[in-house]
mmCIF file of C-alpha atoms and ligand atoms in Angstrom:
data_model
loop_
_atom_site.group_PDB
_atom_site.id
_atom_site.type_symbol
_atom_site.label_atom_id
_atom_site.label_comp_id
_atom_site.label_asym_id
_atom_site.label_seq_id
_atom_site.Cartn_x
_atom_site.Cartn_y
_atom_site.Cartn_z
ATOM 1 C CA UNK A 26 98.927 119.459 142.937
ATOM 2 C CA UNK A 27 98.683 121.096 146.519
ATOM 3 C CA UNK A 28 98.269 124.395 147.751
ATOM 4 C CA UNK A 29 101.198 125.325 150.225
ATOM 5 C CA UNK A 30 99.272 127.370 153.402
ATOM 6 C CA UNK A 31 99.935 131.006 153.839
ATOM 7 C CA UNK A 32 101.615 130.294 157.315
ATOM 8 C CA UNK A 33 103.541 127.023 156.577
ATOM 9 C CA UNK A 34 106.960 127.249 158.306
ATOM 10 C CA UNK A 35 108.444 125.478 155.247
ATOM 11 C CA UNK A 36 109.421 127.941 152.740
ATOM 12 C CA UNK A 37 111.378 129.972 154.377
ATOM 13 C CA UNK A 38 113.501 126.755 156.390
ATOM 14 C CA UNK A 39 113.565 124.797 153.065
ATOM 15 C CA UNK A 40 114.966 127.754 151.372
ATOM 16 C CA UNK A 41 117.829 127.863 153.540
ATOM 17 C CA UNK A 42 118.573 124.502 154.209
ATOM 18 C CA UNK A 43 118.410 124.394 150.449
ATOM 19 C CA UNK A 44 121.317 126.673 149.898
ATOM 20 C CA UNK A 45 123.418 125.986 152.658
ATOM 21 C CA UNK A 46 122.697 122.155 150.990
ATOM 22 C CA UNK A 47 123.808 123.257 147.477
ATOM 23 C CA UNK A 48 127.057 124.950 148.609
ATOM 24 C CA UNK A 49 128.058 121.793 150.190
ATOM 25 C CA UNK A 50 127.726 120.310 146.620
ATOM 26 C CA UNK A 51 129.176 122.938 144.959
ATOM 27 C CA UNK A 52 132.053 123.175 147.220
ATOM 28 C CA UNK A 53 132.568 118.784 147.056
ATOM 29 C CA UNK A 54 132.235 119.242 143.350
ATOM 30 C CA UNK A 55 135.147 121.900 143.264
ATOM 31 C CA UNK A 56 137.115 120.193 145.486
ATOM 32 C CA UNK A 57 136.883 117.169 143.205
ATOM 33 C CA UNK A 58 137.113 119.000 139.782
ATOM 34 C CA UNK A 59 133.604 117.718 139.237
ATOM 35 C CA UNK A 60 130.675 119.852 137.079
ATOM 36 C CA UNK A 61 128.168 120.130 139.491
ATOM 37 C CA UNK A 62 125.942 118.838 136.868
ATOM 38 C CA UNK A 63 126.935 115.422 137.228
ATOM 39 C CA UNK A 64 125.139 115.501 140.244
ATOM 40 C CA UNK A 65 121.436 114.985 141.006
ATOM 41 C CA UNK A 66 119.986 115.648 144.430
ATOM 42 C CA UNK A 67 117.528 113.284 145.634
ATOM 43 C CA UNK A 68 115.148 114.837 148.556
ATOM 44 C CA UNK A 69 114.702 112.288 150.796
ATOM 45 C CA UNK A 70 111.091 113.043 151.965
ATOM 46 C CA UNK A 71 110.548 110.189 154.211
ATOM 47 C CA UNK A 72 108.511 110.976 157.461
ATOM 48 C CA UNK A 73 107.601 114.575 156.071
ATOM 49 C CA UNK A 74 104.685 115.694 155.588
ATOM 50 C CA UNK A 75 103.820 116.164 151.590
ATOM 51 C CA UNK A 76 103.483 120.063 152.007
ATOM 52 C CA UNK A 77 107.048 119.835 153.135
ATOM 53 C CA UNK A 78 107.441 117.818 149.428
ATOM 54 C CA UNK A 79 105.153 120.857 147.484
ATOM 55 C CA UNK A 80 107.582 123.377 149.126
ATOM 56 C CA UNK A 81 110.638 121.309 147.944
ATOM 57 C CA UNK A 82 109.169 120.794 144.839
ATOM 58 C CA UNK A 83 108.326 124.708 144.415
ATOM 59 C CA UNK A 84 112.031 125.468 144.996
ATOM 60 C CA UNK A 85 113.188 123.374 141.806
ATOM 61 C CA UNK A 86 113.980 120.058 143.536
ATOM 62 C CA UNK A 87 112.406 117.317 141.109
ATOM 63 C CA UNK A 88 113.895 113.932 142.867
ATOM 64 C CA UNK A 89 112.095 112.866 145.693
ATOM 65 C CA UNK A 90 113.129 109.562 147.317
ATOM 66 C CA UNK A 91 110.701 107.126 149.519
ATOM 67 C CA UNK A 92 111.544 104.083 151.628
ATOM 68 C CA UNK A 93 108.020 102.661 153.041
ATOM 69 C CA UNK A 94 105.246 102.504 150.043
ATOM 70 C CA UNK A 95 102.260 103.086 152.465
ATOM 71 C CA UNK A 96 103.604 106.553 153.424
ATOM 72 C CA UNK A 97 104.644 107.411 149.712
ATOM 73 C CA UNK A 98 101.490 106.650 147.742
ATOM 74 C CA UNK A 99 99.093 109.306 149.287
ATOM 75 C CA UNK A 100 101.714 111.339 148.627
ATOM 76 C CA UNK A 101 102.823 110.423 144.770
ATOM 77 C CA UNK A 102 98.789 110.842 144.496
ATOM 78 C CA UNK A 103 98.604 114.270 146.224
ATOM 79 C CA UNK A 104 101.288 115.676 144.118
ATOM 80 C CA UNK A 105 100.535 114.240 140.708
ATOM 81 C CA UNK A 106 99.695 116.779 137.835
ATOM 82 C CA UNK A 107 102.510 119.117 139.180
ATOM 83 C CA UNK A 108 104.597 120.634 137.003
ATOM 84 C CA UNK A 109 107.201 119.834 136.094
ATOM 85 C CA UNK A 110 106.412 116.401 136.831
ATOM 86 C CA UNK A 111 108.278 114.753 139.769
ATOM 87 C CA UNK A 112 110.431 111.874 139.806
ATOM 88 C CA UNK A 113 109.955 108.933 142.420
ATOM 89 C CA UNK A 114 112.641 107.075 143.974
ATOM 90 C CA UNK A 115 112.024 104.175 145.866
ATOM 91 C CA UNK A 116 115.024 103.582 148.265
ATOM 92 C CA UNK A 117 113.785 101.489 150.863
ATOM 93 C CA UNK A 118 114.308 97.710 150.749
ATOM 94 C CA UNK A 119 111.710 95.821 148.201
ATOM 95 C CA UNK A 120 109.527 93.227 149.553
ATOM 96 C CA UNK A 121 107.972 90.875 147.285
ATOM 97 C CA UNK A 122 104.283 91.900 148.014
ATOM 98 C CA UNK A 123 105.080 95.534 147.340
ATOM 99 C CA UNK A 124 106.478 95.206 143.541
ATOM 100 C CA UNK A 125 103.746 95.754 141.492
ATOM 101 C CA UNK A 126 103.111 99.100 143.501
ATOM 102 C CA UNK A 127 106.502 100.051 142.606
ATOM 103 C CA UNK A 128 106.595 99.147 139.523
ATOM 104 C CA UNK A 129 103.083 101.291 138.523
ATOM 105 C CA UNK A 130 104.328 104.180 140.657
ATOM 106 C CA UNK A 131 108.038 104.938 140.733
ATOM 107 C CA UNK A 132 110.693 106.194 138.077
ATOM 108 C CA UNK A 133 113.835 104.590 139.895
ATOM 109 C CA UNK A 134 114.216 101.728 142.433
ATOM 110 C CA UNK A 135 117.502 101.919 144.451
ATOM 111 C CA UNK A 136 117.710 98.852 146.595
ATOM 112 C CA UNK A 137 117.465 95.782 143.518
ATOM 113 C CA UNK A 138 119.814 92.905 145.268
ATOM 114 C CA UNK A 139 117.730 89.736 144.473
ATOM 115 C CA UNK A 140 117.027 88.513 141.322
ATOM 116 C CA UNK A 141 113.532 87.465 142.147
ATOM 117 C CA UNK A 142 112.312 90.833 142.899
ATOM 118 C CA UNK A 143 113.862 92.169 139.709
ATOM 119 C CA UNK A 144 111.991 89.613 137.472
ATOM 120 C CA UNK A 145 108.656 91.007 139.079
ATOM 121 C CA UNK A 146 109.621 94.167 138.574
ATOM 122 C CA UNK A 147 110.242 93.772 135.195
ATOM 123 C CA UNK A 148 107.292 91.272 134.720
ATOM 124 C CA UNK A 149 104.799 93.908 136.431
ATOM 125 C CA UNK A 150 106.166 97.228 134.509
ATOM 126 C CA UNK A 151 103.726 97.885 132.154
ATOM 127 C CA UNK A 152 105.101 98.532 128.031
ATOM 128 C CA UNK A 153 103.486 101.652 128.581
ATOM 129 C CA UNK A 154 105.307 103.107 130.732
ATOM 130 C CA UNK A 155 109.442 103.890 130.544
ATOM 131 C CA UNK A 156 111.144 101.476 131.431
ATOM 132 C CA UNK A 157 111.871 101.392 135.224
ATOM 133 C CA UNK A 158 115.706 102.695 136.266
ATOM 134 C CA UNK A 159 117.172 100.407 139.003
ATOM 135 C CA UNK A 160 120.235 100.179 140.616
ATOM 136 C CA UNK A 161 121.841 97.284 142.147
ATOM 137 C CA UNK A 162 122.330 97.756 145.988
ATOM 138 C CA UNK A 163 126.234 96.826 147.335
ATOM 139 C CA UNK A 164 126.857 95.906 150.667
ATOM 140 C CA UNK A 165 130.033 97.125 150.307
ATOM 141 C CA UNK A 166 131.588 97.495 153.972
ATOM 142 C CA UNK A 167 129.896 93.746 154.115
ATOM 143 C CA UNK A 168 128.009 94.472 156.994
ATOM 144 C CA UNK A 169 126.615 91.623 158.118
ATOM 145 C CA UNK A 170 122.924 92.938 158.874
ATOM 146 C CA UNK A 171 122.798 94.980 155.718
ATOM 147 C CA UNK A 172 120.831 94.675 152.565
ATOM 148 C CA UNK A 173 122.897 94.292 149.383
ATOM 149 C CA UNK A 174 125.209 91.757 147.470
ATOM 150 C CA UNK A 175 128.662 91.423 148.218
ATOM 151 C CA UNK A 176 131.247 93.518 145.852
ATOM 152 C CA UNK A 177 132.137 90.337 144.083
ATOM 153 C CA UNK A 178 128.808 89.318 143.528
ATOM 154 C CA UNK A 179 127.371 92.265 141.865
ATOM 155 C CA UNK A 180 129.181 91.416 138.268
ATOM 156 C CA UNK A 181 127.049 88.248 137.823
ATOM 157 C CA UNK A 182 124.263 90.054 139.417
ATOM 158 C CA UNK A 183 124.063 92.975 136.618
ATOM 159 C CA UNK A 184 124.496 90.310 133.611
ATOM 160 C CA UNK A 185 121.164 88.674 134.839
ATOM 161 C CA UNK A 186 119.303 91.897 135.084
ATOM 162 C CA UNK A 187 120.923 93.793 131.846
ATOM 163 C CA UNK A 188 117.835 91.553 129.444
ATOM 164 C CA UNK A 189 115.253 92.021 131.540
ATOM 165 C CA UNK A 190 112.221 93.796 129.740
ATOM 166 C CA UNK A 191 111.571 96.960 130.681
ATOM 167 C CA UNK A 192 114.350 97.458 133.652
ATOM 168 C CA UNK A 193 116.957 99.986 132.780
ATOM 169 C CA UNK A 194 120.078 99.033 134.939
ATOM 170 C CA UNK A 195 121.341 102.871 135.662
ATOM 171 C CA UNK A 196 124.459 101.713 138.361
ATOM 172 C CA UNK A 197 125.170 100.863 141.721
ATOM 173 C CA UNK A 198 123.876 102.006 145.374
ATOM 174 C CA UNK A 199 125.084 101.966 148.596
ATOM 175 C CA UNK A 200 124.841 103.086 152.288
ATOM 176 C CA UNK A 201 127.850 102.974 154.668
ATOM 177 C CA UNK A 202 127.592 102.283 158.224
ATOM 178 C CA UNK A 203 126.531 105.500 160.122
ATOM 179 C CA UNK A 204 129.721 105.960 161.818
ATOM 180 C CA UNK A 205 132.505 105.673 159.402
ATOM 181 C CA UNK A 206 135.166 107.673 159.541
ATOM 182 C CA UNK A 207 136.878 109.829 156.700
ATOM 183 C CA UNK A 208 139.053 106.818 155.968
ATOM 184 C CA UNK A 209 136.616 104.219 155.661
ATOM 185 C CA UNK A 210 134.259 106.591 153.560
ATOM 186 C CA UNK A 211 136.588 107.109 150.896
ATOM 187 C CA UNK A 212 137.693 103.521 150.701
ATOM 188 C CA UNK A 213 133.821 102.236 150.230
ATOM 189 C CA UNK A 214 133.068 104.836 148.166
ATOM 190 C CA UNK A 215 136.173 104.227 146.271
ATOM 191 C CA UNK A 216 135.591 101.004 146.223
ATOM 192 C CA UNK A 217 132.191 101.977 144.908
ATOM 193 C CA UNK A 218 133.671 103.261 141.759
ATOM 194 C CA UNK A 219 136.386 100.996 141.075
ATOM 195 C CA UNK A 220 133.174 98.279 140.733
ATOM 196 C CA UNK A 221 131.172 100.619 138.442
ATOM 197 C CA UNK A 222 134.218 101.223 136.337
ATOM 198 C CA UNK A 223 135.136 97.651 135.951
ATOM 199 C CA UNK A 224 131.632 96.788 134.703
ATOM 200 C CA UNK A 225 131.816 99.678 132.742
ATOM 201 C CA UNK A 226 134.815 98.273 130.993
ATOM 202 C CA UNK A 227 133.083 94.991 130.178
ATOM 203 C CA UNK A 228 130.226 97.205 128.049
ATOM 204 C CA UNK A 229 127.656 97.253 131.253
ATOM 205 C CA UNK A 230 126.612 101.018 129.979
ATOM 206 C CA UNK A 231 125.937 102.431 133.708
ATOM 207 C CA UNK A 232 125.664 105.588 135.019
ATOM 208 C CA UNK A 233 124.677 106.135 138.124
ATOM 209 C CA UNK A 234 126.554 106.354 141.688
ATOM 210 C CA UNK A 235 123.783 106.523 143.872
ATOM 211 C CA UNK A 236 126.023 107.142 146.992
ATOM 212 C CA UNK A 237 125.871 109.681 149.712
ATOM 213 C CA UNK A 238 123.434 111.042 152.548
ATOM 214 C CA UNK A 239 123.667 113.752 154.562
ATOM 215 C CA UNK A 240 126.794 113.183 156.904
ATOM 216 C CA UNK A 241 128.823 111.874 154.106
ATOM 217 C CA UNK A 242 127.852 113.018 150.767
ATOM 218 C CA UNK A 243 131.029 115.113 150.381
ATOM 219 C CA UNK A 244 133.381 111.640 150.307
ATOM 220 C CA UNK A 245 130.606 110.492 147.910
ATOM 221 C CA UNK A 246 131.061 113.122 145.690
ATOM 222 C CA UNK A 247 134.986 112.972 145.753
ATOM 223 C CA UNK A 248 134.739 109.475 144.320
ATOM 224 C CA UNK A 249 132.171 110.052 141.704
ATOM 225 C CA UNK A 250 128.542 109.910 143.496
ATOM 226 C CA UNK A 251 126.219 110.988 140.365
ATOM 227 C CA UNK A 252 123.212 110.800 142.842
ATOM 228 C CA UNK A 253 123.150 111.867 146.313
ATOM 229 C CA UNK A 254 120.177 111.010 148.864
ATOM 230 C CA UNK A 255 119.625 113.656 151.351
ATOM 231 C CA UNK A 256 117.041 113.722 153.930
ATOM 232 C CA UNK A 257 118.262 115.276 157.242
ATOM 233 C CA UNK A 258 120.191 118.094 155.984
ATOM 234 C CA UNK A 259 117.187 119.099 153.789
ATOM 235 C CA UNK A 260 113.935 118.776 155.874
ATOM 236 C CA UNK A 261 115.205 118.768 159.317
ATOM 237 C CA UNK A 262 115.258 115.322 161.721
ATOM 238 C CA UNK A 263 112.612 112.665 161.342
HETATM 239 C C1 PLP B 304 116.909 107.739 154.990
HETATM 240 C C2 PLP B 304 117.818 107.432 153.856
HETATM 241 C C3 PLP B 304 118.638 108.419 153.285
HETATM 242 C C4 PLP B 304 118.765 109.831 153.816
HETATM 243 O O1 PLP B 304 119.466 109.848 155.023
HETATM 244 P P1 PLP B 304 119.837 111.231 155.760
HETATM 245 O O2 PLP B 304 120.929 110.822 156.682
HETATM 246 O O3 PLP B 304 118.613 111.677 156.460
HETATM 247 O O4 PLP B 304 120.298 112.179 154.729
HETATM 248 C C5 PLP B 304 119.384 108.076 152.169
HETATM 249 N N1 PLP B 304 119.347 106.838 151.646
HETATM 250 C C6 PLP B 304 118.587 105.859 152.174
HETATM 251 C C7 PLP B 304 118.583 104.514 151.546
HETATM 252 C C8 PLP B 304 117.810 106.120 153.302
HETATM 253 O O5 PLP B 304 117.072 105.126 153.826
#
């Protein structure tokens, strides 16, 4: 738990970028004829300071998302024994050295593309714990400098994971190339779907879209995004 100081700046910008955040939602959501209960808001906290995370926390956010471990332990330790209890995301890309921390201190991992790193994931969850969400990252505009299997690749991919001990496979993650346009967002995000739904229909049980940032979440949302990741249009630049 932390104490939020008296003069933090915080509150009041977090409460607006909150709600100007949350109509953009609610407004995708309509647009789509989606509940806006099918979708989860993950605050990506990275390069903020954890009061910035308290204040987030405070105003009913409960998803926090991390790329680099070294910056997101202090702060999963600061703000332990909050309540509710927050829920860790690791997002950033999983190095083989950095699994068992992941696996004793995060709820979800987001970027699972080799099979290797799964098995220690799996292998270094303890039984008393939950077992750990993943989802498998898609490189789906196959850029070639991007973490990620290839769309046809992921099929295969989620068979080898699905009996893994103590790995729950929630879905499918992606990031599209900063630039896209309209056009190209729908069609990866689309195409995002269309590879959920077809694993779906061979019994893969997922959930999870995590699709969506904050200069495209509203093309995530209009093809199913369960799970978007916003940093920028939350807590400012980094
Ligand atoms: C940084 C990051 C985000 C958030 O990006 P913004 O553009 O700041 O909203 C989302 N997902 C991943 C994987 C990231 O690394």
């Amino acid at each position: 738990m932390l104490s939020i100081p008296q003069n933090s700046p915080y509150p009041a910008q977090l409460r607006a970028s909150l709600a100007a955040l949350r109509r953009r939602i609610a407004a995708a959501a309509e647009a789509a004829g989606r509940n806006i209960d099918t979708i989860t808001l993950l605050a990506v906290s990275k390069g903020h300071p954890v009061e910035a995370l308290a204040v987030a926390h405070s105003l009913g956010l409960a998803d926090f998302g991390e790329n680099y471990l070294d910056e997101a332990l202090p702060k999963i330790a600061a703000l332990a024994g909050s309540s509710p209890p927050l829920r860790w995301h690791f997002i950033g890309r999983i190095q083989a050295n950095k699994t068992r921390d992941i696996a004793a201190h995060f709820d979800w991992a987001h970027g699972v593309d080799r099979l290797r790193i799964a098995e220690r994931l799996a292998a270094q969850r303890t039984a008393a714990q939950p077992p750990l969400n993943v989802c498998v990252q898609v490189n789906v505009a196959a850029e070639a400098s991007k973490a990620g299997l290839p769309p046809d690749e992921v099929a295969d991919f989620v068979a080898e994971l699905l009996p893994l001990p103590r790995l729950r496979v929630r879905g499918l993650m992606c990031m599209l190339p900063y630039g896209a346009s309209v056009t190209e967002q729908a069609a990866g995000f689309g195409a995002m779907r269309q590879l959920l739904e077809r694993l779906n229909r061979g019994g893969a049980g997922l959930d999870t879209l995590s699709m969506g940032m904050s200069n495209d979440l509203e093309a995530a949302i209009e093809q199913g995004a369960t799970l978007v990741r916003v940093g920028t249009a939350l807590f400012g630049a980094r």
